[in-house]
Coordinates of C-alpha atoms and ligand atoms in Angstrom, one line a residue:
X1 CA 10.0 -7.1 30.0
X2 CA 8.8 -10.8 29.5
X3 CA 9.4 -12.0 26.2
X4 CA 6.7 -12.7 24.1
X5 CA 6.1 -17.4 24.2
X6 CA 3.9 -19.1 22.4
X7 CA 3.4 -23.3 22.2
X8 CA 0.4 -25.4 21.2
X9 CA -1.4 -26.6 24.2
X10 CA -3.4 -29.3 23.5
X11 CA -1.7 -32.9 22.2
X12 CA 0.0 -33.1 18.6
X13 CA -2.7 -35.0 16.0
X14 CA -5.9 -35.2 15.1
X15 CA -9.1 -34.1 17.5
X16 CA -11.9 -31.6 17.3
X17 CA -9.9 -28.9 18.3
X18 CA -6.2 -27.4 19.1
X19 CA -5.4 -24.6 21.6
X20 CA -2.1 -22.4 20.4
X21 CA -1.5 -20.3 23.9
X22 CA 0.9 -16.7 24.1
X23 CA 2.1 -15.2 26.9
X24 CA 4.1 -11.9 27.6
X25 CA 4.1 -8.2 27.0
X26 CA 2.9 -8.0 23.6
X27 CA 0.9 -10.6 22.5
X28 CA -2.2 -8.8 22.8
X29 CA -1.2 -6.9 19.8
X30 CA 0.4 -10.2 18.3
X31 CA -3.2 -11.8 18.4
X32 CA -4.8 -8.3 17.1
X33 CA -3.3 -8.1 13.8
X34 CA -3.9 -12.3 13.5
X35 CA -7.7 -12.3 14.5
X36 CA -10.0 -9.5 13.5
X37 CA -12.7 -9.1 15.4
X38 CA -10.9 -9.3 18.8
X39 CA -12.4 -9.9 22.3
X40 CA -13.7 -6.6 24.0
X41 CA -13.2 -7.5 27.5
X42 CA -10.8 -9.9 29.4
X43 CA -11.8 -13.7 29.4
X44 CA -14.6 -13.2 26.9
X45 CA -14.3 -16.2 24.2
X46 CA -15.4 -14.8 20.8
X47 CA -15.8 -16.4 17.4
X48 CA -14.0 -15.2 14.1
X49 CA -11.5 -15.3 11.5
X50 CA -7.9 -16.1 12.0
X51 CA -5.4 -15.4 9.7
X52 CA -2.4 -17.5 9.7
X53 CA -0.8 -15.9 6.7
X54 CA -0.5 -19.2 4.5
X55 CA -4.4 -20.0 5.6
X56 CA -7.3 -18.8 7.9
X57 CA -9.1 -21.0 10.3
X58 CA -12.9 -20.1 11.8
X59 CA -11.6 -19.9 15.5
X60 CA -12.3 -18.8 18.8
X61 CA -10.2 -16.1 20.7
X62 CA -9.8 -15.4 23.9
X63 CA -7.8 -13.2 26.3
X64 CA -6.4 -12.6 29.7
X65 CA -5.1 -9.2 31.1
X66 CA -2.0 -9.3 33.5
X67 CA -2.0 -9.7 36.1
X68 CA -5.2 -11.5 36.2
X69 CA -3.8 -14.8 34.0
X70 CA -2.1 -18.2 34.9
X71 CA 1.1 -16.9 33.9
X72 CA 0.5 -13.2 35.7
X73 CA 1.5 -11.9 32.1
X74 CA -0.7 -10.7 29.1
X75 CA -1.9 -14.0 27.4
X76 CA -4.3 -15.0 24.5
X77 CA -5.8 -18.0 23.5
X78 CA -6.6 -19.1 20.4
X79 CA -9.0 -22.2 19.7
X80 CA -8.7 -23.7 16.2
X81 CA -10.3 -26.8 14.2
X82 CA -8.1 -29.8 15.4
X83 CA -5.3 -31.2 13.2
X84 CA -1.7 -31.4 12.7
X85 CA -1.9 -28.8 9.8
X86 CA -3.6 -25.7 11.2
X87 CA -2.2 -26.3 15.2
X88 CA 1.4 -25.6 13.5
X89 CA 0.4 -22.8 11.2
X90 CA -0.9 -20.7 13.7
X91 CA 2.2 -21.2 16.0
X92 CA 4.8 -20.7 12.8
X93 CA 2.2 -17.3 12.5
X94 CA 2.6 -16.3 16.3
X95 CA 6.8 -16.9 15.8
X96 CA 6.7 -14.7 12.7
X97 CA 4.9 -11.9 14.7
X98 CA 7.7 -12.3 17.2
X99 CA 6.7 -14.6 19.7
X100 CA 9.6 -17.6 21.0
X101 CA 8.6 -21.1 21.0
X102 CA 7.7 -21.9 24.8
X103 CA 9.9 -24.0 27.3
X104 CA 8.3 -27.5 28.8
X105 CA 6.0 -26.1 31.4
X106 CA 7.4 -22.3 30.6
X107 CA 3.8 -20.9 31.1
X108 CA 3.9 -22.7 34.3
X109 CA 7.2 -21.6 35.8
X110 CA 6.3 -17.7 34.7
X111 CA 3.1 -18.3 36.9
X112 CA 5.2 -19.5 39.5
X113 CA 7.9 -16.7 39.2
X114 CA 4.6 -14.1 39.3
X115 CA 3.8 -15.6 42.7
X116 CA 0.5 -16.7 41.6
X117 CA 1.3 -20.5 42.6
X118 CA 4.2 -22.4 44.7
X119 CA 6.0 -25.1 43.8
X120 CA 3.6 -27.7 45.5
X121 CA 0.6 -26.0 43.6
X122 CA 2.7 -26.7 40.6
X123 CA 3.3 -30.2 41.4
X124 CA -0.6 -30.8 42.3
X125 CA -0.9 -29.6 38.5
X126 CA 1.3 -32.1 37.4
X127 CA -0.1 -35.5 38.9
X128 CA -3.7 -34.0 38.1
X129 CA -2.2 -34.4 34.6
X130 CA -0.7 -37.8 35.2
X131 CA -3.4 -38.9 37.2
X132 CA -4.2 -42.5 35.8
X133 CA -7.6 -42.2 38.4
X134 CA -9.6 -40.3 40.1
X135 CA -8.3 -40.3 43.2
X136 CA -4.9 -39.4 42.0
X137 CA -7.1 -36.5 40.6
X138 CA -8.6 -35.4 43.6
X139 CA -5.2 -35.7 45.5
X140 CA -3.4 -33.2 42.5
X141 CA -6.1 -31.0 43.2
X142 CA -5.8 -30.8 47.0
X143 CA -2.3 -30.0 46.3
X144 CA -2.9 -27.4 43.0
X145 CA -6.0 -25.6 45.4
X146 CA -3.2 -25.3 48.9
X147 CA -3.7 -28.3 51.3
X148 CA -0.3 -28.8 51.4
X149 CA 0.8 -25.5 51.4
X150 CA -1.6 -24.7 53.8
X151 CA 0.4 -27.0 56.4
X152 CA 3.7 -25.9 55.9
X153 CA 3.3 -22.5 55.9
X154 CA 1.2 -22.8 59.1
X155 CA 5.1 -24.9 60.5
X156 CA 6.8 -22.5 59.2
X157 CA 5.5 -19.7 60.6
X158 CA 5.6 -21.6 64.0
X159 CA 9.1 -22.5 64.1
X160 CA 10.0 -18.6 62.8
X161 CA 8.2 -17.5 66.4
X162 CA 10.3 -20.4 68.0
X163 CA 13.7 -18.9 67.0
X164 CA 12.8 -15.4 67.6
X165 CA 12.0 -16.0 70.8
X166 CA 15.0 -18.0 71.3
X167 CA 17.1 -15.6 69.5
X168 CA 15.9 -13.3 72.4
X169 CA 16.1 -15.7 75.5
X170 CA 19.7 -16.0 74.4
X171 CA 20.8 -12.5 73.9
X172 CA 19.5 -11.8 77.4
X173 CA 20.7 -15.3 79.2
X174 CA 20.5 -13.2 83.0
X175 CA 16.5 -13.7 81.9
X176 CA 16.2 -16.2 80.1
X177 CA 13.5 -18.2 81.5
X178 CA 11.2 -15.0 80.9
X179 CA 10.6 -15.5 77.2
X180 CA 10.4 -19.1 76.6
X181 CA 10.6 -22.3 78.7
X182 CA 12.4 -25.2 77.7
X183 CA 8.8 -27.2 78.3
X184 CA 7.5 -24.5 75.6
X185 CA 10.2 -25.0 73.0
X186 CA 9.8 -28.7 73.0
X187 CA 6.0 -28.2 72.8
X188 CA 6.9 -26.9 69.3
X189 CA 9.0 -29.2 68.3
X190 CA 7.0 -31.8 68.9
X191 CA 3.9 -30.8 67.2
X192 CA 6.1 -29.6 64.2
X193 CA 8.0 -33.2 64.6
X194 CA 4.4 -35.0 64.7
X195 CA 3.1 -32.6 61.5
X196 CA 5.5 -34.0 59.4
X197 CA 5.9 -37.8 60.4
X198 CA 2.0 -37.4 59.6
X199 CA 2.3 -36.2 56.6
X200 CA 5.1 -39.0 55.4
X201 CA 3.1 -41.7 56.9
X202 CA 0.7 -40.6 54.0
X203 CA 3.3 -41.5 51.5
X204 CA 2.3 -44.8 51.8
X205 CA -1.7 -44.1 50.6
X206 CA 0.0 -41.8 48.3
X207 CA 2.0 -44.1 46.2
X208 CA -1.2 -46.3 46.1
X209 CA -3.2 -43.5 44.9
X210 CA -0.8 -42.9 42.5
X211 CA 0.9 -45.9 41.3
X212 CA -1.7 -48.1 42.7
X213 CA -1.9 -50.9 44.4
X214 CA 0.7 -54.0 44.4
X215 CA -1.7 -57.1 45.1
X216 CA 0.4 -60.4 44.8
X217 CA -1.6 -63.6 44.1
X218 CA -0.1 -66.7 45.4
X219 CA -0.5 -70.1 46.4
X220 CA 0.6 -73.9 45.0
X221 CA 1.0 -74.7 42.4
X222 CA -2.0 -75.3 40.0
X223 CA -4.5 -74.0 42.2
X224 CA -5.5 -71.7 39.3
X225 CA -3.3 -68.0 40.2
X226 CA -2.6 -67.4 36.6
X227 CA -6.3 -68.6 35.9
X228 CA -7.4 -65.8 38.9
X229 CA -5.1 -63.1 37.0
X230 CA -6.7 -63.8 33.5
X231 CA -10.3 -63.6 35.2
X232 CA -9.6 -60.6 37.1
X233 CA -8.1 -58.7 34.2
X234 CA -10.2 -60.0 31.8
X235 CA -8.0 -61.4 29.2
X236 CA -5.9 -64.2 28.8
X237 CA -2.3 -62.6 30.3
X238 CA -0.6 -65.3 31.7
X239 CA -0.2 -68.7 30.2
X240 CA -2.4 -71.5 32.1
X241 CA -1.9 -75.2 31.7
X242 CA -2.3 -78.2 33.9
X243 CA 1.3 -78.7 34.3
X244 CA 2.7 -77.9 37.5
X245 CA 5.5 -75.0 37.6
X246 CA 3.5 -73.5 34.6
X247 CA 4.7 -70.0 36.1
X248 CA 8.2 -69.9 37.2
X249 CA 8.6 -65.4 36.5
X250 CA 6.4 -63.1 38.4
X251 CA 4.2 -61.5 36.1
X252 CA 2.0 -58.2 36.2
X253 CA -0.7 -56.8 34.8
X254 CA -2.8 -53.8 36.0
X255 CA -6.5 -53.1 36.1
X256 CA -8.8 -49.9 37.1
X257 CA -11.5 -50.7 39.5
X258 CA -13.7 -47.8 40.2
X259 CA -10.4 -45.2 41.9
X260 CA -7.8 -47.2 42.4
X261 CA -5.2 -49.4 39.9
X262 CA -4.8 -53.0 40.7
X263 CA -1.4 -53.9 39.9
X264 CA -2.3 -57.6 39.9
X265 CA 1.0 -59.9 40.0
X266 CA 1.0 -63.4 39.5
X267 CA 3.5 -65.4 41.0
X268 CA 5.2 -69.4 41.0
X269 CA 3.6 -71.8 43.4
X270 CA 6.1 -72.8 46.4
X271 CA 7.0 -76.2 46.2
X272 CA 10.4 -77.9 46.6
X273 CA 11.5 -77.9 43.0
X274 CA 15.0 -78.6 41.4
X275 CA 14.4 -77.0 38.5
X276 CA 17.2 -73.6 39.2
X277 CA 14.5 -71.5 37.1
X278 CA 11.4 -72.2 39.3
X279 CA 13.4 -71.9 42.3
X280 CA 14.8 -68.3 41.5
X281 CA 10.4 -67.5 40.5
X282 CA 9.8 -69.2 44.1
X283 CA 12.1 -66.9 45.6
X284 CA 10.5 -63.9 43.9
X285 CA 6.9 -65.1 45.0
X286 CA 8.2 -64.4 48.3
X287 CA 9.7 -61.1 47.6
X288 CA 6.4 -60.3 45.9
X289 CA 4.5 -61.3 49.0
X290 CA 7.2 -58.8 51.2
X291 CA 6.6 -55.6 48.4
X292 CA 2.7 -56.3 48.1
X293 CA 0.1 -54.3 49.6
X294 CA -2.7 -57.3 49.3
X295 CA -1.4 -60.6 49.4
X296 CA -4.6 -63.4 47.3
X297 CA -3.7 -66.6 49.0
X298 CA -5.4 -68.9 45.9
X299 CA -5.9 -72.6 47.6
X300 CA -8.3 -75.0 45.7
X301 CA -9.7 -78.3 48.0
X302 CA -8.0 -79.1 51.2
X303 CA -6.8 -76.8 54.2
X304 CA -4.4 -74.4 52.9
X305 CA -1.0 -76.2 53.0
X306 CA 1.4 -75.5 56.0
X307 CA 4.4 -73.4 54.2
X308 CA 1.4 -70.5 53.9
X309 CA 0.5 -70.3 57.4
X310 CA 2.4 -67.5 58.3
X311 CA 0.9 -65.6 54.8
X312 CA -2.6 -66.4 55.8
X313 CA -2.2 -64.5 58.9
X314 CA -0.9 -61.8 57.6
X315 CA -2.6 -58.9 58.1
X316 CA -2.7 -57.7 54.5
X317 CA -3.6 -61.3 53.3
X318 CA -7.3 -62.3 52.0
X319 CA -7.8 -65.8 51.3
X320 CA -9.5 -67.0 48.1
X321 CA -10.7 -70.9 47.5
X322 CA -10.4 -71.3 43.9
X323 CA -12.3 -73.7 41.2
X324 CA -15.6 -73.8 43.3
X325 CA -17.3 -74.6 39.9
X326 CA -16.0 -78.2 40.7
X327 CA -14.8 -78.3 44.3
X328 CA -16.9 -77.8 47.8
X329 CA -14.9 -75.2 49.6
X330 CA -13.9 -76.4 53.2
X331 CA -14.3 -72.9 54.9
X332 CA -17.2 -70.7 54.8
X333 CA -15.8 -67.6 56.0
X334 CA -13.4 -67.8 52.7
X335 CA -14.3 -65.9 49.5
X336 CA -15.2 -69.1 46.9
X337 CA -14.5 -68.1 43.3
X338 CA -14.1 -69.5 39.9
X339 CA -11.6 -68.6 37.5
X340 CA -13.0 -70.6 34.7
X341 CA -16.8 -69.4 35.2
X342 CA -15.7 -66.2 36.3
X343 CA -18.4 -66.9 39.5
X344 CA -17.7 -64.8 42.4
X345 CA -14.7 -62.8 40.6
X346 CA -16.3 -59.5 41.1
X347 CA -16.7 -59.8 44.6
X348 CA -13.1 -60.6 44.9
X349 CA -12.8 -57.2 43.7
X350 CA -14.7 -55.6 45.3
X351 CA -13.2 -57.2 48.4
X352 CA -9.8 -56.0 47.3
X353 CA -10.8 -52.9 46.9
X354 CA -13.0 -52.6 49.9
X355 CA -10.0 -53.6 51.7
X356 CA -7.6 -50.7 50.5
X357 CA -10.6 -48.4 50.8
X358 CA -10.7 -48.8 54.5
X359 CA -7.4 -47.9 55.3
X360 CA -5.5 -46.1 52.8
X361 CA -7.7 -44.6 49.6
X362 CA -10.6 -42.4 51.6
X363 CA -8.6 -39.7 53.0
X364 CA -10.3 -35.9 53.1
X365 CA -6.6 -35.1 54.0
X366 CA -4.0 -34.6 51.7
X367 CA -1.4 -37.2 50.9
X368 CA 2.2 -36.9 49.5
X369 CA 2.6 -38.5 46.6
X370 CA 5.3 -36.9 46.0
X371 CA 9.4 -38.0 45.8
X372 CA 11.1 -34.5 46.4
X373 CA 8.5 -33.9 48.8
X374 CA 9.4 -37.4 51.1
X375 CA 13.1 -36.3 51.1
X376 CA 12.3 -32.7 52.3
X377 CA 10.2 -33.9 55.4
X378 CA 12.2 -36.3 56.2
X379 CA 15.1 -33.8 56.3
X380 CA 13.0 -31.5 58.2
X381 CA 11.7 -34.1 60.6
X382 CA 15.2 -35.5 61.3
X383 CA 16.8 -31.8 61.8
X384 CA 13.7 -31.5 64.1
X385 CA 14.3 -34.3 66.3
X386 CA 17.9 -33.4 66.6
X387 CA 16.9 -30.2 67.9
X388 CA 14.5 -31.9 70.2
X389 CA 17.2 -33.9 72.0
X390 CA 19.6 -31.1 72.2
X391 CA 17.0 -28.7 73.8
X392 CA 17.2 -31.3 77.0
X393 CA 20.8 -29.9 77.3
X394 CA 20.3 -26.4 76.4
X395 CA 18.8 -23.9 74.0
X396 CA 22.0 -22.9 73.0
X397 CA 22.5 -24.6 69.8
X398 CA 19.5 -25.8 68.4
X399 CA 18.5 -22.2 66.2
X400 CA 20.6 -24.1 63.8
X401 CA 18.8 -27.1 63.9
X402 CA 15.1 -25.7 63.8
X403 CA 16.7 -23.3 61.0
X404 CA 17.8 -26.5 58.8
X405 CA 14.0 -28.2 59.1
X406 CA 12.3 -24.6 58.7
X407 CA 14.5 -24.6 55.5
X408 CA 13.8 -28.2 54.6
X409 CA 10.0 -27.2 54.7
X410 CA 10.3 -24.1 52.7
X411 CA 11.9 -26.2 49.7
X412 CA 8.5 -28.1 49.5
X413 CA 6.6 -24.6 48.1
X414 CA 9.7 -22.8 47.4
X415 CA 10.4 -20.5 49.4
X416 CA 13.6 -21.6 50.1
X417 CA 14.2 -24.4 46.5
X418 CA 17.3 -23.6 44.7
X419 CA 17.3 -22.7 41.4
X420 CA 18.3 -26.0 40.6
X421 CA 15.5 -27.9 42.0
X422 CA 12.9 -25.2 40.4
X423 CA 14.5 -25.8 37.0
X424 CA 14.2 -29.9 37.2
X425 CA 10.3 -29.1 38.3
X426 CA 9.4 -27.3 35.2
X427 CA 11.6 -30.1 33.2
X428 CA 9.4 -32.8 33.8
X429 CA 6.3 -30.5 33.0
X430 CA 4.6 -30.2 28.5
X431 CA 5.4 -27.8 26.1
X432 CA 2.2 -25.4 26.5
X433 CA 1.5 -26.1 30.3
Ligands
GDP501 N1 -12.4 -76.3 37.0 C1 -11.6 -75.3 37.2 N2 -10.3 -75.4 36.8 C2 -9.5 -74.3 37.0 C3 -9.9 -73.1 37.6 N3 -8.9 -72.3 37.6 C4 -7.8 -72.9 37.1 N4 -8.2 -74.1 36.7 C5 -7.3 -75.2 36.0 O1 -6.3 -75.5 36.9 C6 -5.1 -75.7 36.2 C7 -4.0 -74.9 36.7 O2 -4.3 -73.5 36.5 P1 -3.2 -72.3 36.5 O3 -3.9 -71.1 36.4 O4 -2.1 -72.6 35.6 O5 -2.7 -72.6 38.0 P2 -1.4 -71.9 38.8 O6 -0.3 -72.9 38.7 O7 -1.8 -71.7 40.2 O8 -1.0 -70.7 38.0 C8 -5.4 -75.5 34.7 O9 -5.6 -76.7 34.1 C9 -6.7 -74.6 34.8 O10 -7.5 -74.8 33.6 C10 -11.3 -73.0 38.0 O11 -11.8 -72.0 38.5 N5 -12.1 -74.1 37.8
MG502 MG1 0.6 -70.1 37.2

C-alpha cells in the first residue's frame, strides 16, 4: 500500500501557472471527487472545473496509471492559474481528501524504489535542474537517459564472470589452469582498472561543466587586470585607479559565454611590496594562478617582465597586451585588447572559450560531475589495482578484492548504496520532484 503524497511542483509565487502533483494508491479517486469532468484515458490533459472547497480554479487535469508513471504509482496532475493563493488551496484540498504532504524529492525516491530509475539517473535529474548552462544540461541528461549506467553495469557484469570463474579455478586447484589464466584475469582487471581511471579523468571537464571555469587574470601591476575583468563582465566589479597595488584581494566575478561559466578572478600585480596586505594578495595571485584552469597574462608596452616567464609558458596560459587604444603592441602573435574601448574584448572570449572548448567542454561522452560518484571509482579503481598486483602472486585472494570495487561500482546506481547514502540523495532533491 503506498500512501497517498501530494506537494506543489512548480516554484512558490507568482507565474502563469502552478502544478499541485499526487502520487499513490488512491489519488485517482482523490482527484475524481476534486475535478469533474475527469480524464478518460491515461496521460490525456483535459480542461475543467476544480473544486478546492474554499474556491474553484479553471484547470487542467491530467493522469498517469501505475505502473506506467515517474513514480511507478497512481498519480494525477493538476494544472492551476499561478499564484500563491490557489497553488496552496488545492494542496490543503488534496490533504483534506487524505493525501500527506510529500518529502524533498519523495516522488523521486518512490520512482527509484519502483525500479523505474537508479540512483545515477536520479542524480542526472538533479544537475539538469541545477544546471547553470547548457552543457551541464546536456551532461544531466546523459546521466538521467543511462550513459553512465550503461558503463557500470557493462563492469559489473564483467567482474561477476571474473569471480565465477575464479570461484571455480579455485574449488578445483588440480585444474586450475583450465578455466581461467592468470594472463586472462589481469586482462579484466585491466580494462575494468582503465574504465574507471577514464571516467575520473572526466571529473576534471565535469567540474568545468558544472561549476565552470576558474580563469585567473594576472600581470603587474596597473597593466589594466581589474580594467580587463570590468570589460569582460561588463560592469564595473572591481575598483580601477592609477595607483599601483589598487588590488591587493583576489576577486571573482562570473559570466555565461555561450555553454560554459567564466569564473573570471582578478588578482594583485607581483611586485616587491612592503605593504603586509598586498603581499598576502601577491601570494594569492599565485595560488590563483596554481587553482586556475586559464591563466590571462595582462602586460601593457614592453616585453612581459621576467617574474612571469615561467606563467607565459604555461600550457594553460594565453597572453593578452592590454591598452592597445594608446600603446603599439610589441608582439603580433599576442591577442591586443582594450579595456577602456572594449576593442578586441570579444575575441578574448572567444579565445578563452575556444580554448576550453578544445580540450575539455565537447565531449559526446559522459562526464562525472559528480562528488559521491569520484569517491566510489576511486575506491573501485584502487580495490582494482590491488587485486591486479596480487594476481601476479596468486589467484587466491583477490575475489575479495574484485568483490570490494564490483561493490564500489554498484553504489554509483545503487545496487549496492546503503540506505544511508539513498536517503542523503533524495535530501538534497525539491519538495514535488
Ligand atoms: N588607455 C587605457 N588605459 C587603461 C586600459 N586599461 C586600464 N587602463 C588604466 O590603467 C590604470 C590601471 O588600471 P587597473 O585596471 O587598476 O590595473 P591593475 O592594477 O592591473 O588592476 C587605470 O588608470 C586604468 O584606467 C586601457 O585599455 N586603455
Ligand atoms: Mg587591479
Amino acid at each position: 500500500m503506498n500512501e497517498k503524497i501530494t506537494a506543489i511542483s512548480t516554484p512558490i509565487g507568482r507565474g502563469a501557472i502552478s502544478i499541485v502533483r499526487m502520487s499513490g494508491d488512491g489519488v485517482i479517486e482523490v482527484a475524481k471527487e476534486m475535478f469533474a469532468r475527469f480524464p478518460a484515458q491515461p496521460g490525456l490533459l483535459q480542461l475543467g472545473k476544480l473544486d478546492a472547497g474554499e474556491f474553484c480554479d479553471q484547470a487542467m487535469c491530467v493522469y498517469f496509471k501505475a505502473p506506467k508513471s515517474y513514480t511507478g504509482e497512481d498519480m494525477v496532475e493538476f494544472q492551476l492559474h499561478g499564484g500563491y493563493a490557489i497553488a496552496n488551496g488545492v494542496l490543503k484540498a488534496c490533504i483534506q481528501k487524505g493525501c500527506r504532504l510529500a518529502e524533498n524529492g519523495e516522488f523521486t525516491k518512490r520512482a527509484y524504489l519502483n525500479g523505474k530509475i537508479n540512483l545515477s539517473n536520479v542524480e542526472g535529474i538533479m544537475d539538469m535542474i541545477d544546471a547553470e548552462n547548457v552543457a551541464a544540461v546536456e551532461n544531466g541528461y546523459k546521466m538521467l537517459s543511462g550513459k553512465l549506467d550503461g558503463k557500470i553495469n557493462l563492469l559489473q557484469d564483467k567482474l561477476t564472470d571474473l569471480l565465477a570463474q575464479i570461484e571455480v579455478a579455485l574449488d578445483y586447484p588440480e585444474e586450475d589452469l583450465e578455466f581461467i589464466t592468470k594472463d586472462q584475469v589481469q586482462d579484466v582487471l585491466r580494462f575494468a582498472i582503465d574504465e574507471t581511471q577514464k571516467l575520473l579523468d572526466s571529473a576534471t571537464k565535469g567540474r568545468i561543466i558544472k561549476n565552470g571555469v576558474d580563469i585567473a587574470i594576472v600581470g603587474k601591476t596597473n597593466v589594466g587586470k581589474s580594467s580587463l575583468l570590468n570589460a569582460l563582465v561588463g560592469f564595473d566589479r572591481a575598483i580601477v585607479t592609477n595607483i599601483e597595488g589598487t588590488t591587493r584581494d583576489t576577486l571573482s566575478e562570473s559570466y555565461i559565454y555561450k555553454d560554459v561559466k567564466f569564473n573570471f578572478i582578478d588578482t594583485a600585480g607581483l611586485r616587491q611590496t612592503d605593504d603586509v596586505v598586498e603581499s598576502i594578495g601577491i601570494e594569492r595571485s599565485l595560488q590563483a594562478v596554481e587553482k586556475a584552469d586559464i591563466v590571462l597574462l595582462v602586460f601593457d608596452g614592453g616585453n612581459i617582465p621576467e617574474e612571469y616567464k615561467e606563467i607565459k609558458s604555461n600550457p594553460k596560459t594565453i597572453c593578452v597586451f592590454n591598452k592597445a587604444d594608446v600603446m603599439t603592441n610589441p608582439d603580433k602573435d599576442v591577442l591586443s585588447v582594450s579595456a577602456k574601448t572594449g576593442e578586441n574584448v570579444e575575441q578574448l572570449k572567444a579565445c578563452v572559450y575556444d580554448k576550453i572548448r578544445q580540450d575539455n567542454v565537447s565531449s559526446t561522452d559522459v562526464v562525472i560531475t559528480n562528488a559521491r560518484h569520484i569517491d566510489c571509482l576511486q575506491r573501485a579503481n584502487d580495490s582494482l589495482k590491488t587485486a591486479l598486483q596480487n594476481s601476479e602472486i596468486t589467484l587466491d585472494c583477490i575475489a575479495l578484492e574484485i568483490k570490494e570495487g564490483w561493490q564500489a561500482l554498484g553504489e554509483i546506481t545503487g545496487t549496492t548504496a546503503s540506505e544511508d547514502v539513498v536517503t542523503r540523495i533524495f535530501e538534497k532533491f525539491c519538495v514535488g520532484k
